[in-house]
């Protein structure tokens, strides 16, 4: 091995890993930092990487790519894992892995390393992405190699190697933040009966404390992609930021679940996903007036598959390419606007319209007799009922 590119966050784990890699393998280590909208002091992280012994630091802003090529396709699919999790971390891993590979190539590395532990999904996602994008690169997962058992061992090692650890007593849970969500797991959350401690949520207003006045927002989609809020055209990054700010203010997008990890463990996860939560409701509302019924129903099944493949780390797998292309093909007519009402944590659709809608008020109206001739409706039901009349379940 000549040189290792490490996916570095500036936290305790990856700082220890940086020093440990140099000590264990005796090669230079490039610290790679992806800006996925985690809202941290990236200059400070850069400094810290150098101070911890990185030979180089590569910082890549992948926010636009993340939202445009990963988050919005998942939105088009209405992808939700186990009925609740909008996949904020799972969607970010492949884009980080891709940028890590690019950084490794640019700096002459023949190996990549990550700080994901041996029990979680993230190790799978990183490594399956690297397998698909750069099978020649060696992957090092220190958490599966070293003998440190947990935090206490890391702190000791950090102290011995003069690695800066945050002076504030560290939060009692593991956090992953990006432009889509903040996730919390571990520590006191490991007891699934215990509610999240007060003050844990860093982003969204507690719904009980949210404004007493509701907010309304119009979300416009063009061919399945959100393009404007309240009629103002916005870039993907701007649009999600704006949706996040609005949702967060009104306490939208908190979720508390026990989920099934790909590795087989059940894990308690708490999420706040303000913007994507409201965008997804708006997207479904626009789909409700623009999608053919059979396409819509078929898509429901694909949404489950999409979520599962993202969650399990198969973003760059051939079946996922097929699925993404199929979802994209369903969206050509998903153009229109949904009006949402946000109030104390709840999102309600209160209006939807489309220039290309399939909804026909005159056809469905209670006030007219057009479109379906009464004899046709009667015949339709008679034929549907034929089978049932042959095997009745008499009542009374
Ligand atoms: N349970 C979620 C997932 O698997 C969130 C993981 C958060 N990762 C982390 N390293 N804290 O997608």
XYZ file of C-alpha atoms and ligand atoms in Angstrom:
408
model
C 0.000 0.000 0.000
C 1.245 3.474 -0.910
C -1.297 5.919 0.377
C -4.747 5.884 1.970
C -7.677 8.264 1.445
C -9.796 8.434 4.591
C -13.387 9.680 4.712
C -12.817 12.161 7.513
C -15.404 14.069 9.546
C -13.292 15.788 12.191
C -14.938 13.824 14.993
C -13.212 11.650 17.568
C -13.552 8.384 15.630
C -12.087 9.451 12.309
C -9.379 11.505 14.047
C -8.226 8.432 15.932
C -8.463 6.434 12.701
C -6.248 8.956 10.915
C -3.479 8.553 13.482
C -4.020 4.819 13.770
C -3.729 4.278 9.998
C -0.419 6.147 9.888
C 0.906 4.181 12.821
C -0.389 0.797 11.649
C 0.375 0.983 7.943
C 3.212 3.526 7.878
C 1.902 5.309 4.794
C 0.628 8.847 4.216
C -3.076 9.408 4.817
C -5.153 11.896 2.831
C -8.117 13.293 4.758
C -11.159 13.567 2.532
C -14.044 15.711 3.723
C -17.363 15.802 1.870
C -19.619 18.790 2.310
C -23.088 17.234 2.270
C -24.619 20.187 4.070
C -23.703 19.048 7.580
C -23.348 22.679 8.569
C -20.049 22.365 10.370
C -16.954 24.555 10.397
C -15.132 22.967 7.452
C -12.075 25.215 7.815
C -11.673 23.995 11.392
C -12.025 20.389 10.239
C -9.339 21.047 7.607
C -6.996 22.415 10.288
C -7.698 19.527 12.597
C -6.943 16.961 9.888
C -3.534 18.533 9.261
C -2.837 18.780 12.997
C -3.733 15.088 13.355
C -1.188 14.118 10.704
C -2.956 14.109 7.333
C -0.539 14.465 4.431
C -3.214 16.260 2.453
C -6.783 17.423 2.872
C -9.330 17.250 0.075
C -12.623 19.011 0.652
C -15.379 18.471 -1.897
C -18.703 20.254 -1.932
C -21.155 17.594 -3.123
C -24.326 19.324 -1.918
C -25.714 20.062 -5.368
C -24.980 16.561 -6.654
C -26.355 14.999 -3.474
C -29.681 16.787 -3.703
C -30.079 16.728 -7.494
C -28.929 13.182 -8.249
C -29.757 11.284 -5.062
C -32.361 13.065 -2.951
C -34.657 14.231 -5.754
C -34.761 10.816 -7.459
C -35.701 9.302 -4.076
C -38.398 11.960 -3.763
C -39.688 11.107 -7.240
C -39.917 7.496 -6.087
C -41.605 8.456 -2.764
C -38.996 6.231 -1.155
C -39.587 5.644 2.547
C -37.971 2.833 4.534
C -40.241 0.839 6.838
C -42.957 3.422 6.605
C -41.067 6.204 8.329
C -37.397 6.759 7.504
C -36.699 9.097 4.581
C -33.177 7.675 4.114
C -31.182 10.842 4.812
C -28.009 8.970 5.740
C -28.467 6.132 3.269
C -28.743 8.573 0.343
C -25.637 10.492 1.374
C -23.313 7.477 1.626
C -23.049 6.695 -2.092
C -22.328 10.303 -3.062
C -19.680 10.538 -0.325
C -18.154 7.245 -1.444
C -18.050 8.430 -5.047
C -16.301 11.674 -4.107
C -13.922 9.704 -1.869
C -12.946 7.535 -4.832
C -12.387 10.645 -6.968
C -10.201 12.159 -4.234
C -8.256 8.912 -3.880
C -7.566 8.871 -7.624
C -6.555 12.538 -7.685
C -4.041 12.087 -4.854
C -2.539 8.786 -5.959
C -4.054 6.615 -3.240
C -4.422 2.882 -3.662
C -6.666 2.408 -0.632
C -9.635 4.058 1.010
C -10.735 3.947 4.641
C -13.888 4.852 6.535
C -14.946 5.199 10.154
C -18.161 3.187 10.078
C -18.466 0.590 12.823
C -18.836 -3.138 12.313
C -22.505 -3.348 13.275
C -24.166 -0.779 11.069
C -25.383 -0.142 7.561
C -22.870 2.539 6.687
C -19.922 0.136 6.321
C -21.983 -1.851 3.814
C -22.989 1.250 1.868
C -19.435 2.625 1.634
C -17.922 -0.652 0.620
C -20.568 -1.694 -1.897
C -20.203 1.730 -3.535
C -16.425 1.351 -3.737
C -16.829 -2.185 -5.059
C -18.930 -0.855 -7.928
C -16.944 2.304 -8.654
C -13.335 1.317 -7.989
C -12.923 -2.414 -7.424
C -9.129 -2.069 -7.536
C -8.975 0.120 -4.434
C -8.307 -1.637 -1.172
C -10.830 -0.822 1.572
C -9.782 -0.473 5.181
C -12.395 -0.516 7.940
C -10.458 0.142 11.161
C -13.466 -0.576 13.369
C -13.308 -4.175 12.122
C -9.543 -4.436 12.509
C -8.379 -2.826 15.683
C -8.954 -4.049 19.215
C -10.514 -0.861 20.622
C -13.867 -1.827 22.051
C -15.473 1.587 22.322
C -15.247 5.262 23.124
C -13.136 4.918 26.263
C -10.364 3.169 24.323
C -10.505 5.832 21.633
C -10.221 8.629 24.180
C -7.142 6.958 25.714
C -5.534 6.560 22.304
C -6.370 10.165 21.420
C -4.769 11.382 24.620
C -1.617 9.346 23.973
C -1.310 10.739 20.453
C -2.111 14.330 21.281
C -5.322 14.273 19.240
C -7.632 17.110 20.106
C -10.890 15.871 21.609
C -13.863 18.173 22.055
C -13.665 19.733 25.536
C -17.418 19.765 25.999
C -18.749 16.525 27.404
C -19.763 14.687 24.276
C -23.394 14.151 23.362
C -24.639 10.845 24.609
C -25.683 9.610 21.168
C -24.325 9.184 17.658
C -25.310 11.931 15.240
C -25.223 12.065 11.460
C -26.198 15.361 9.848
C -26.555 16.516 6.262
C -28.752 18.719 4.069
C -31.608 16.223 4.369
C -31.716 15.228 8.011
C -30.133 14.800 11.385
C -30.159 11.284 12.773
C -29.640 10.260 16.365
C -28.950 6.784 17.658
C -27.089 4.968 20.395
C -26.472 5.901 24.015
C -29.614 6.697 25.934
C -31.715 6.051 22.815
C -30.794 2.367 22.920
C -33.690 1.768 25.289
C -36.619 1.922 22.845
C -39.035 2.676 25.700
C -37.205 5.888 26.645
C -38.379 9.025 24.858
C -35.711 11.220 23.266
C -34.234 13.433 25.989
C -35.414 17.032 26.046
C -33.049 19.252 24.142
C -31.760 16.488 21.860
C -33.342 17.831 18.688
C -31.045 20.480 17.181
C -33.040 21.504 14.157
C -36.812 21.400 14.384
C -38.951 23.343 16.820
C -40.779 21.190 19.309
C -44.245 20.986 17.709
C -45.796 22.110 20.998
C -43.681 25.260 20.856
C -44.264 25.884 17.156
C -46.063 29.064 15.977
C -49.777 29.288 16.736
C -50.348 30.593 13.219
C -50.130 28.008 10.423
C -47.891 28.602 7.413
C -48.845 27.909 3.808
C -46.405 27.077 1.038
C -46.849 26.268 -2.637
C -44.449 23.633 -3.975
C -44.095 23.381 -7.747
C -42.802 20.300 -9.561
C -41.659 19.942 -13.128
C -41.451 16.394 -14.414
C -41.281 15.119 -10.853
C -38.603 17.490 -9.574
C -39.333 20.349 -7.200
C -38.404 23.616 -8.917
C -40.117 26.448 -7.053
C -41.484 27.477 -3.670
C -44.289 30.027 -3.647
C -43.663 30.569 -7.346
C -39.979 31.428 -6.932
C -37.617 29.286 -9.007
C -34.829 27.862 -6.850
C -31.797 25.639 -7.331
C -31.997 22.216 -5.674
C -29.777 23.365 -2.783
C -31.720 26.589 -2.241
C -35.057 24.843 -2.506
C -34.230 22.183 0.056
C -32.693 24.772 2.399
C -35.818 26.900 2.194
C -38.101 23.902 2.730
C -35.947 22.852 5.678
C -36.137 26.268 7.326
C -39.900 26.417 6.933
C -40.478 22.842 8.084
C -38.099 23.216 11.025
C -39.878 26.363 12.193
C -43.169 24.487 12.325
C -41.811 21.316 13.906
C -42.226 19.155 10.814
C -40.457 15.846 10.198
C -39.626 14.272 13.557
C -39.628 10.490 13.494
C -38.831 7.948 16.209
C -38.609 4.314 15.104
C -37.012 0.940 15.602
C -35.719 -0.115 12.201
C -34.254 -3.266 10.718
C -30.631 -2.811 9.724
C -29.325 -4.699 6.711
C -26.847 -6.392 9.047
C -29.745 -8.040 10.864
C -29.865 -5.947 14.020
C -32.853 -3.927 15.133
C -31.895 -0.382 15.948
C -33.692 2.594 17.458
C -33.327 5.694 15.312
C -34.631 9.215 15.772
C -34.671 11.590 12.821
C -35.572 15.123 11.945
C -36.189 15.654 8.258
C -38.136 18.901 7.945
C -37.823 19.808 4.272
C -37.963 16.423 2.583
C -41.004 15.474 4.674
C -43.042 18.338 3.288
C -41.664 17.950 -0.244
C -42.737 14.327 -0.258
C -46.308 15.200 0.703
C -46.379 17.837 -2.026
C -44.976 15.390 -4.569
C -47.615 12.795 -3.769
C -50.291 15.449 -4.123
C -49.091 16.469 -7.587
C -48.803 12.805 -8.580
C -52.413 12.288 -7.484
C -53.641 14.488 -10.337
C -51.019 13.707 -12.978
C -50.297 9.964 -12.859
C -52.258 7.248 -14.564
C -53.878 4.947 -11.999
C -52.007 1.804 -13.006
C -48.673 3.627 -13.176
C -49.361 5.102 -9.734
C -50.172 1.719 -8.214
C -47.234 0.002 -9.881
C -45.011 2.758 -8.551
C -46.132 2.073 -4.987
C -44.455 -1.317 -5.158
C -41.353 0.178 -6.743
C -41.126 2.738 -3.913
C -40.659 -0.059 -1.401
C -37.961 -1.662 -3.534
C -36.255 1.678 -4.094
C -36.142 2.367 -0.346
C -34.819 -1.097 0.403
C -32.045 -0.877 -2.201
C -30.978 2.572 -0.985
C -31.075 1.468 2.632
C -29.055 -1.656 1.931
C -26.359 0.205 0.010
C -27.057 -0.837 -3.562
C -27.181 2.630 -5.140
C -24.664 1.676 -7.832
C -26.046 -1.816 -8.489
C -27.496 -2.675 -11.919
C -30.999 -3.317 -10.558
C -30.916 0.150 -9.002
C -29.994 1.725 -12.340
C -32.980 -0.037 -13.870
C -35.229 1.147 -11.067
C -34.046 4.763 -11.260
C -34.627 4.838 -14.996
C -38.100 3.377 -14.536
C -39.054 5.889 -11.848
C -37.713 8.734 -13.993
C -39.882 7.509 -16.848
C -43.019 7.733 -14.704
C -42.423 11.402 -13.959
C -42.680 13.113 -17.342
C -46.191 14.406 -16.606
C -45.712 15.093 -12.879
C -45.861 18.844 -13.308
C -47.932 21.051 -11.083
C -48.244 22.716 -7.715
C -49.348 21.549 -4.284
C -50.327 23.912 -1.515
C -49.367 22.756 1.977
C -50.441 23.898 5.385
C -47.881 23.508 8.172
C -49.105 23.602 11.716
C -47.449 22.358 14.921
C -45.596 19.457 13.375
C -48.293 18.465 10.886
C -48.251 18.890 7.124
C -51.554 18.921 5.276
C -52.172 19.142 1.580
C -54.866 21.784 1.055
C -54.659 22.242 -2.716
C -53.207 20.820 -5.926
C -53.287 21.909 -9.552
C -51.580 21.018 -12.793
C -51.508 22.420 -16.299
C -51.322 18.837 -17.551
C -53.533 17.137 -14.996
C -55.637 14.058 -15.573
C -58.191 15.239 -13.060
C -61.427 16.249 -14.778
C -63.861 18.089 -12.547
C -66.649 18.040 -15.116
C -66.295 14.294 -15.602
C -66.438 13.385 -11.913
C -68.921 16.052 -10.853
C -71.985 15.160 -8.782
C -73.803 17.822 -10.765
C -73.675 16.232 -14.217
C -74.499 12.889 -15.842
C -71.843 12.986 -18.551
C -68.746 10.802 -19.133
C -69.967 7.425 -17.862
C -73.318 6.487 -19.364
C -75.572 5.027 -16.618
C -76.014 1.837 -18.624
C -72.234 1.437 -18.900
C -71.756 1.898 -15.140
C -74.497 -0.652 -14.466
C -72.966 -3.135 -16.898
C -69.506 -2.614 -15.411
C -70.771 -3.496 -11.939
C -72.825 -6.426 -13.186
C -69.773 -8.015 -14.767
C -67.600 -7.308 -11.692
C -70.270 -8.927 -9.523
C -70.697 -12.082 -11.617
C -68.004 -13.955 -9.772
C -69.290 -12.824 -6.366
C -72.874 -13.884 -7.112
C -71.611 -17.395 -7.680
C -70.099 -17.658 -4.168
C -72.257 -15.602 -1.859
C -71.791 -15.069 1.879
C -75.388 -14.559 2.949
C -76.022 -12.236 5.892
C -79.185 -12.280 8.013
N -29.991 4.222 10.902
C -29.813 5.151 9.820
C -29.325 4.459 8.596
O -28.850 3.360 8.672
C -28.908 6.291 10.231
C -27.481 5.919 10.396
C -26.698 7.038 10.949
N -25.276 6.785 10.844
C -24.415 7.126 11.735
N -23.178 6.817 11.512
N -24.749 7.720 12.860
O -29.390 5.000 7.517
